């Protein structure tokens, strides 16, 4: 094994682990905002109860997300020094912008969100929560921007000013709005919301199965299930389809690898499940005729370019990309079925609350949505290989030249052990929080004396501190 | 050139922001086993930084991003050159986050004491490692022509760098103690105020040794101070901040003492930065391989865009940082949401 491969393994491992957490916090954040709005509108104490319960889970998810996220920001420099030298002018500025605009917003208001629940009125708590979620969404936006530049780079020129080739920015606007950015950010945000709402649904279904906190659990499902179902449909027919068209236009060899298409074909089929063998250039499985042509060009007879049209040393690992891509697609279809079925049972027959088999499926949904987002991300990243910056810089040779094989073995070992411990504890504490359940409802009007505007915060707090409390 | 210099100054500001803000978090972590006598006291110490430590740590993320954007060659050379040390920093950073977050989520005494120990050790580890990294940067590192270097952990742990690390530990412990005077009360406060003069004495002693050592050893810095006399204002004001801190402590005005300690940190970092400018990372192999504000920086297009971003973003950052500190000011009260 080469040191480059070790660097890739480490980066892949750490970023995949990191990527478990931000989608959950983005989606749970959305649900928290809805709870907050309801609390302001109705004054019903159950909304505050739900908010205070989910904010605990949010804090747990968020803290692991931050800790593992710092690793990602440092690893470009530690493991990919030559990549960093090459793209610093462009990629670095997107990360720095993320730091100033997004992380600072999240980090600043997180304390208010997590610790302000018993000290703030509903409106001010909603404001703090909205700021944190806005920060997290902006963060996702800047990161997808940076990654989209690696997929479809533009707005740069390559010059050697004494430290080897470097990409210099010619237009910040073009760097930020690359052709793949729009479709990808919609696809990613929708995926994150699906993951987050599925966590809420999953916990609620568990309570229903155990006959605990039944009314609150029903409320959670009433809020999260419609969002989950609508997004699951939109994700397939709109955001996902749109993303596939973008890949067809911008990265045709990636699309060919995703579908295991070797010869350019009219009426190209799309596989539901299958196996592709790039050595013998064969793909077998169950497929729908002409669907790939239709999805790519909105014309069932259109010709889709196969991998043979490209040099073989520039092919991605088709057997891997094919599998992760189809895993995502199939799970995406499954989510429509799960969401649709649950909605039918709920609305049409009013039977969802005691259909145990359906509730068990809903409990498992969080695992499935996690696998779907991870495999989607893997499709994008494995599909980009052997390039780290699409058709500009190869992954091989972008690693840190001075870091040795044994150093990376050591750090991989360290991350595996550390992340295994962190994950075990995360799951055990998540389970503990879920088992403890939502806090007791506050007495009617208990939160009304809390400061609920900027002016009140100022007056209230200064009274407390001058009164000695 | 003015852009590069502006970014150099901004970068020092970001580092100072990180050291001042996360510095007291780290200080609280390092002091906690020596101050707290029972679980409630431990929780009070932990919750003194509870609502703000996340936001403070973001300054480190910002530091990483800004270095990547403004001086990508420094980011690449330094992070890859200090590979094993950086991995250890990441390791302790994660452990510390987990310790803060997980500690009070279970009742068991063994569970809590394990995380208390990790909270202490990781706070100490981060401070020492970052101090050692700074010490190596001041001394110079074996950069080759391509900007690569090969330093193992033993190479990093040289006497001068360890002295910088030890000074950092003393400085941030003192800073953390000053911060805690605003957050705790009763017996715990008495213990802290008794400790502060001792921490100050240790810090002054280490600082003096380090100053003399630097002047004797680092010719480039000495020469820079001789050539640009005006930059002498940084060490001069730094000394004034130290004396002011001493006076405030004697008069038991600890809030002013905390401000003095923050100023002292900023001025000490400025003293080092001004002495090194325009060099960012000196090469011990050949001065021609030094990474400087000109040869290691991004081009002016990137620096301009970044400056616009910083000018737009920074006022907001300062505004809500100030807002959050205002909201959570005063002594710690443990409640349902506390760690």
PDB file of N, CA, C and O in Angstrom, chain B residues 156-193:
ATOM      1  N   UNK B 156      10.980  18.359  18.235  1.00  0.00           N
ATOM      2  CA  UNK B 156      10.138  19.492  18.630  1.00  0.00           C
ATOM      3  C   UNK B 156      10.310  19.824  20.111  1.00  0.00           C
ATOM      4  O   UNK B 156      10.225  20.974  20.513  1.00  0.00           O
ATOM      5  N   UNK B 157      10.543  18.765  20.895  1.00  0.00           N
ATOM      6  CA  UNK B 157      10.617  18.967  22.347  1.00  0.00           C
ATOM      7  C   UNK B 157      12.024  19.381  22.786  1.00  0.00           C
ATOM      8  O   UNK B 157      12.636  18.747  23.630  1.00  0.00           O
ATOM      9  N   UNK B 158      12.535  20.449  22.195  1.00  0.00           N
ATOM     10  CA  UNK B 158      13.853  20.945  22.590  1.00  0.00           C
ATOM     11  C   UNK B 158      13.703  21.911  23.757  1.00  0.00           C
ATOM     12  O   UNK B 158      12.609  22.401  24.026  1.00  0.00           O
ATOM     13  N   UNK B 159      14.812  22.212  24.449  1.00  0.00           N
ATOM     14  CA  UNK B 159      14.696  23.011  25.687  1.00  0.00           C
ATOM     15  C   UNK B 159      14.012  24.358  25.495  1.00  0.00           C
ATOM     16  O   UNK B 159      13.136  24.737  26.293  1.00  0.00           O
ATOM     17  N   UNK B 160      14.365  25.091  24.427  1.00  0.00           N
ATOM     18  CA  UNK B 160      13.772  26.419  24.243  1.00  0.00           C
ATOM     19  C   UNK B 160      12.262  26.312  24.050  1.00  0.00           C
ATOM     20  O   UNK B 160      11.480  27.034  24.683  1.00  0.00           O
ATOM     21  N   UNK B 161      11.849  25.358  23.167  1.00  0.00           N
ATOM     22  CA  UNK B 161      10.418  25.199  22.892  1.00  0.00           C
ATOM     23  C   UNK B 161       9.676  24.779  24.156  1.00  0.00           C
ATOM     24  O   UNK B 161       8.564  25.262  24.423  1.00  0.00           O
ATOM     25  N   UNK B 162      10.300  23.906  24.950  1.00  0.00           N
ATOM     26  CA  UNK B 162       9.663  23.495  26.206  1.00  0.00           C
ATOM     27  C   UNK B 162       9.522  24.676  27.163  1.00  0.00           C
ATOM     28  O   UNK B 162       8.532  24.777  27.902  1.00  0.00           O
ATOM     29  N   UNK B 163      10.513  25.575  27.123  1.00  0.00           N
ATOM     30  CA  UNK B 163      10.422  26.765  27.971  1.00  0.00           C
ATOM     31  C   UNK B 163       9.241  27.629  27.551  1.00  0.00           C
ATOM     32  O   UNK B 163       8.509  28.160  28.400  1.00  0.00           O
ATOM     33  N   UNK B 164       9.033  27.761  26.221  1.00  0.00           N
ATOM     34  CA  UNK B 164       7.871  28.521  25.752  1.00  0.00           C
ATOM     35  C   UNK B 164       6.589  27.812  26.197  1.00  0.00           C
ATOM     36  O   UNK B 164       5.639  28.454  26.662  1.00  0.00           O
ATOM     37  N   UNK B 165       6.586  26.476  26.057  1.00  0.00           N
ATOM     38  CA  UNK B 165       5.414  25.709  26.483  1.00  0.00           C
ATOM     39  C   UNK B 165       5.118  25.908  27.961  1.00  0.00           C
ATOM     40  O   UNK B 165       3.960  26.138  28.347  1.00  0.00           O
ATOM     41  N   UNK B 166       6.165  25.848  28.798  1.00  0.00           N
ATOM     42  CA  UNK B 166       5.975  26.018  30.241  1.00  0.00           C
ATOM     43  C   UNK B 166       5.447  27.416  30.550  1.00  0.00           C
ATOM     44  O   UNK B 166       4.549  27.596  31.396  1.00  0.00           O
ATOM     45  N   UNK B 167       5.983  28.430  29.848  1.00  0.00           N
ATOM     46  CA  UNK B 167       5.512  29.795  30.067  1.00  0.00           C
ATOM     47  C   UNK B 167       4.036  29.911  29.683  1.00  0.00           C
ATOM     48  O   UNK B 167       3.250  30.577  30.375  1.00  0.00           O
ATOM     49  N   UNK B 168       3.666  29.245  28.573  1.00  0.00           N
ATOM     50  CA  UNK B 168       2.263  29.274  28.142  1.00  0.00           C
ATOM     51  C   UNK B 168       1.366  28.656  29.217  1.00  0.00           C
ATOM     52  O   UNK B 168       0.296  29.189  29.524  1.00  0.00           O
ATOM     53  N   UNK B 169       1.811  27.538  29.795  1.00  0.00           N
ATOM     54  CA  UNK B 169       1.027  26.880  30.841  1.00  0.00           C
ATOM     55  C   UNK B 169       0.833  27.828  32.028  1.00  0.00           C
ATOM     56  O   UNK B 169      -0.285  28.008  32.534  1.00  0.00           O
ATOM     57  N   UNK B 170       1.923  28.499  32.441  1.00  0.00           N
ATOM     58  CA  UNK B 170       1.824  29.423  33.581  1.00  0.00           C
ATOM     59  C   UNK B 170       0.933  30.613  33.235  1.00  0.00           C
ATOM     60  O   UNK B 170       0.075  31.016  34.035  1.00  0.00           O
ATOM     61  N   UNK B 171       1.107  31.135  32.028  1.00  0.00           N
ATOM     62  CA  UNK B 171       0.363  32.329  31.619  1.00  0.00           C
ATOM     63  C   UNK B 171      -1.138  32.043  31.579  1.00  0.00           C
ATOM     64  O   UNK B 171      -1.950  32.823  32.090  1.00  0.00           O
ATOM     65  N   UNK B 172      -1.507  30.900  30.971  1.00  0.00           N
ATOM     66  CA  UNK B 172      -2.935  30.623  30.834  1.00  0.00           C
ATOM     67  C   UNK B 172      -3.550  30.168  32.160  1.00  0.00           C
ATOM     68  O   UNK B 172      -4.739  30.404  32.397  1.00  0.00           O
ATOM     69  N   UNK B 173      -2.765  29.542  33.020  1.00  0.00           N
ATOM     70  CA  UNK B 173      -3.292  29.221  34.353  1.00  0.00           C
ATOM     71  C   UNK B 173      -3.637  30.510  35.085  1.00  0.00           C
ATOM     72  O   UNK B 173      -4.708  30.628  35.708  1.00  0.00           O
ATOM     73  N   UNK B 174      -2.736  31.467  35.009  1.00  0.00           N
ATOM     74  CA  UNK B 174      -2.979  32.762  35.639  1.00  0.00           C
ATOM     75  C   UNK B 174      -4.215  33.430  35.043  1.00  0.00           C
ATOM     76  O   UNK B 174      -5.098  33.933  35.753  1.00  0.00           O
ATOM     77  N   UNK B 175      -4.286  33.393  33.702  1.00  0.00           N
ATOM     78  CA  UNK B 175      -5.416  34.015  32.995  1.00  0.00           C
ATOM     79  C   UNK B 175      -6.721  33.340  33.410  1.00  0.00           C
ATOM     80  O   UNK B 175      -7.728  34.019  33.658  1.00  0.00           O
ATOM     81  N   UNK B 176      -6.697  32.015  33.483  1.00  0.00           N
ATOM     82  CA  UNK B 176      -7.892  31.264  33.898  1.00  0.00           C
ATOM     83  C   UNK B 176      -8.302  31.622  35.324  1.00  0.00           C
ATOM     84  O   UNK B 176      -9.500  31.774  35.617  1.00  0.00           O
ATOM     85  N   UNK B 177      -7.312  31.770  36.210  1.00  0.00           N
ATOM     86  CA  UNK B 177      -7.621  32.125  37.601  1.00  0.00           C
ATOM     87  C   UNK B 177      -8.255  33.509  37.669  1.00  0.00           C
ATOM     88  O   UNK B 177      -9.231  33.728  38.403  1.00  0.00           O
ATOM     89  N   UNK B 178      -7.719  34.447  36.885  1.00  0.00           N
ATOM     90  CA  UNK B 178      -8.289  35.804  36.840  1.00  0.00           C
ATOM     91  C   UNK B 178      -9.735  35.741  36.368  1.00  0.00           C
ATOM     92  O   UNK B 178     -10.613  36.417  36.922  1.00  0.00           O
ATOM     93  N   UNK B 179      -9.986  34.914  35.359  1.00  0.00           N
ATOM     94  CA  UNK B 179     -11.345  34.771  34.840  1.00  0.00           C
ATOM     95  C   UNK B 179     -12.268  34.211  35.928  1.00  0.00           C
ATOM     96  O   UNK B 179     -13.388  34.692  36.118  1.00  0.00           O
ATOM     97  N   UNK B 180     -11.769  33.198  36.638  1.00  0.00           N
ATOM     98  CA  UNK B 180     -12.608  32.534  37.640  1.00  0.00           C
ATOM     99  C   UNK B 180     -13.024  33.469  38.779  1.00  0.00           C
ATOM    100  O   UNK B 180     -14.077  33.275  39.384  1.00  0.00           O
ATOM    101  N   UNK B 181     -12.205  34.484  39.061  1.00  0.00           N
ATOM    102  CA  UNK B 181     -12.589  35.408  40.136  1.00  0.00           C
ATOM    103  C   UNK B 181     -13.934  36.059  39.842  1.00  0.00           C
ATOM    104  O   UNK B 181     -14.646  36.461  40.759  1.00  0.00           O
ATOM    105  N   UNK B 182     -14.288  36.150  38.553  1.00  0.00           N
ATOM    106  CA  UNK B 182     -15.558  36.768  38.178  1.00  0.00           C
ATOM    107  C   UNK B 182     -16.709  35.772  38.213  1.00  0.00           C
ATOM    108  O   UNK B 182     -17.856  36.135  38.049  1.00  0.00           O
ATOM    109  N   UNK B 183     -16.377  34.484  38.367  1.00  0.00           N
ATOM    110  CA  UNK B 183     -17.398  33.452  38.169  1.00  0.00           C
ATOM    111  C   UNK B 183     -17.758  32.681  39.437  1.00  0.00           C
ATOM    112  O   UNK B 183     -18.778  32.016  39.469  1.00  0.00           O
ATOM    113  N   UNK B 184     -16.889  32.670  40.419  1.00  0.00           N
ATOM    114  CA  UNK B 184     -17.159  31.849  41.600  1.00  0.00           C
ATOM    115  C   UNK B 184     -17.194  32.724  42.848  1.00  0.00           C
ATOM    116  O   UNK B 184     -16.828  33.900  42.809  1.00  0.00           O
ATOM    117  N   UNK B 185     -17.618  32.129  43.942  1.00  0.00           N
ATOM    118  CA  UNK B 185     -17.692  32.895  45.187  1.00  0.00           C
ATOM    119  C   UNK B 185     -17.364  31.995  46.374  1.00  0.00           C
ATOM    120  O   UNK B 185     -17.086  30.810  46.200  1.00  0.00           O
ATOM    121  N   UNK B 186     -17.373  32.573  47.562  1.00  0.00           N
ATOM    122  CA  UNK B 186     -17.161  31.800  48.789  1.00  0.00           C
ATOM    123  C   UNK B 186     -15.747  31.249  48.897  1.00  0.00           C
ATOM    124  O   UNK B 186     -14.780  31.863  48.457  1.00  0.00           O
ATOM    125  N   UNK B 187     -15.693  30.052  49.488  1.00  0.00           N
ATOM    126  CA  UNK B 187     -14.397  29.412  49.755  1.00  0.00           C
ATOM    127  C   UNK B 187     -13.569  29.199  48.496  1.00  0.00           C
ATOM    128  O   UNK B 187     -12.356  29.360  48.489  1.00  0.00           O
ATOM    129  N   UNK B 188     -14.297  28.789  47.433  1.00  0.00           N
ATOM    130  CA  UNK B 188     -13.620  28.529  46.167  1.00  0.00           C
ATOM    131  C   UNK B 188     -12.904  29.792  45.688  1.00  0.00           C
ATOM    132  O   UNK B 188     -11.755  29.744  45.233  1.00  0.00           O
ATOM    133  N   UNK B 189     -13.582  30.929  45.824  1.00  0.00           N
ATOM    134  CA  UNK B 189     -12.990  32.198  45.420  1.00  0.00           C
ATOM    135  C   UNK B 189     -11.757  32.492  46.267  1.00  0.00           C
ATOM    136  O   UNK B 189     -10.723  32.953  45.746  1.00  0.00           O
ATOM    137  N   UNK B 190     -11.840  32.214  47.568  1.00  0.00           N
ATOM    138  CA  UNK B 190     -10.676  32.471  48.441  1.00  0.00           C
ATOM    139  C   UNK B 190      -9.475  31.660  47.997  1.00  0.00           C
ATOM    140  O   UNK B 190      -8.349  32.157  47.967  1.00  0.00           O
ATOM    141  N   UNK B 191      -9.743  30.381  47.645  1.00  0.00           N
ATOM    142  CA  UNK B 191      -8.633  29.537  47.192  1.00  0.00           C
ATOM    143  C   UNK B 191      -7.980  30.123  45.939  1.00  0.00           C
ATOM    144  O   UNK B 191      -6.768  30.131  45.799  1.00  0.00           O
ATOM    145  N   UNK B 192      -8.840  30.641  45.046  1.00  0.00           N
ATOM    146  CA  UNK B 192      -8.305  31.201  43.794  1.00  0.00           C
ATOM    147  C   UNK B 192      -7.488  32.458  44.085  1.00  0.00           C
ATOM    148  O   UNK B 192      -6.377  32.624  43.568  1.00  0.00           O
ATOM    149  N   UNK B 193      -8.030  33.327  44.927  1.00  0.00           N
ATOM    150  CA  UNK B 193      -7.301  34.575  45.167  1.00  0.00           C
ATOM    151  C   UNK B 193      -6.000  34.316  45.927  1.00  0.00           C
ATOM    152  O   UNK B 193      -5.038  35.060  45.767  1.00  0.00           O
TER     153      UNK B 193
END
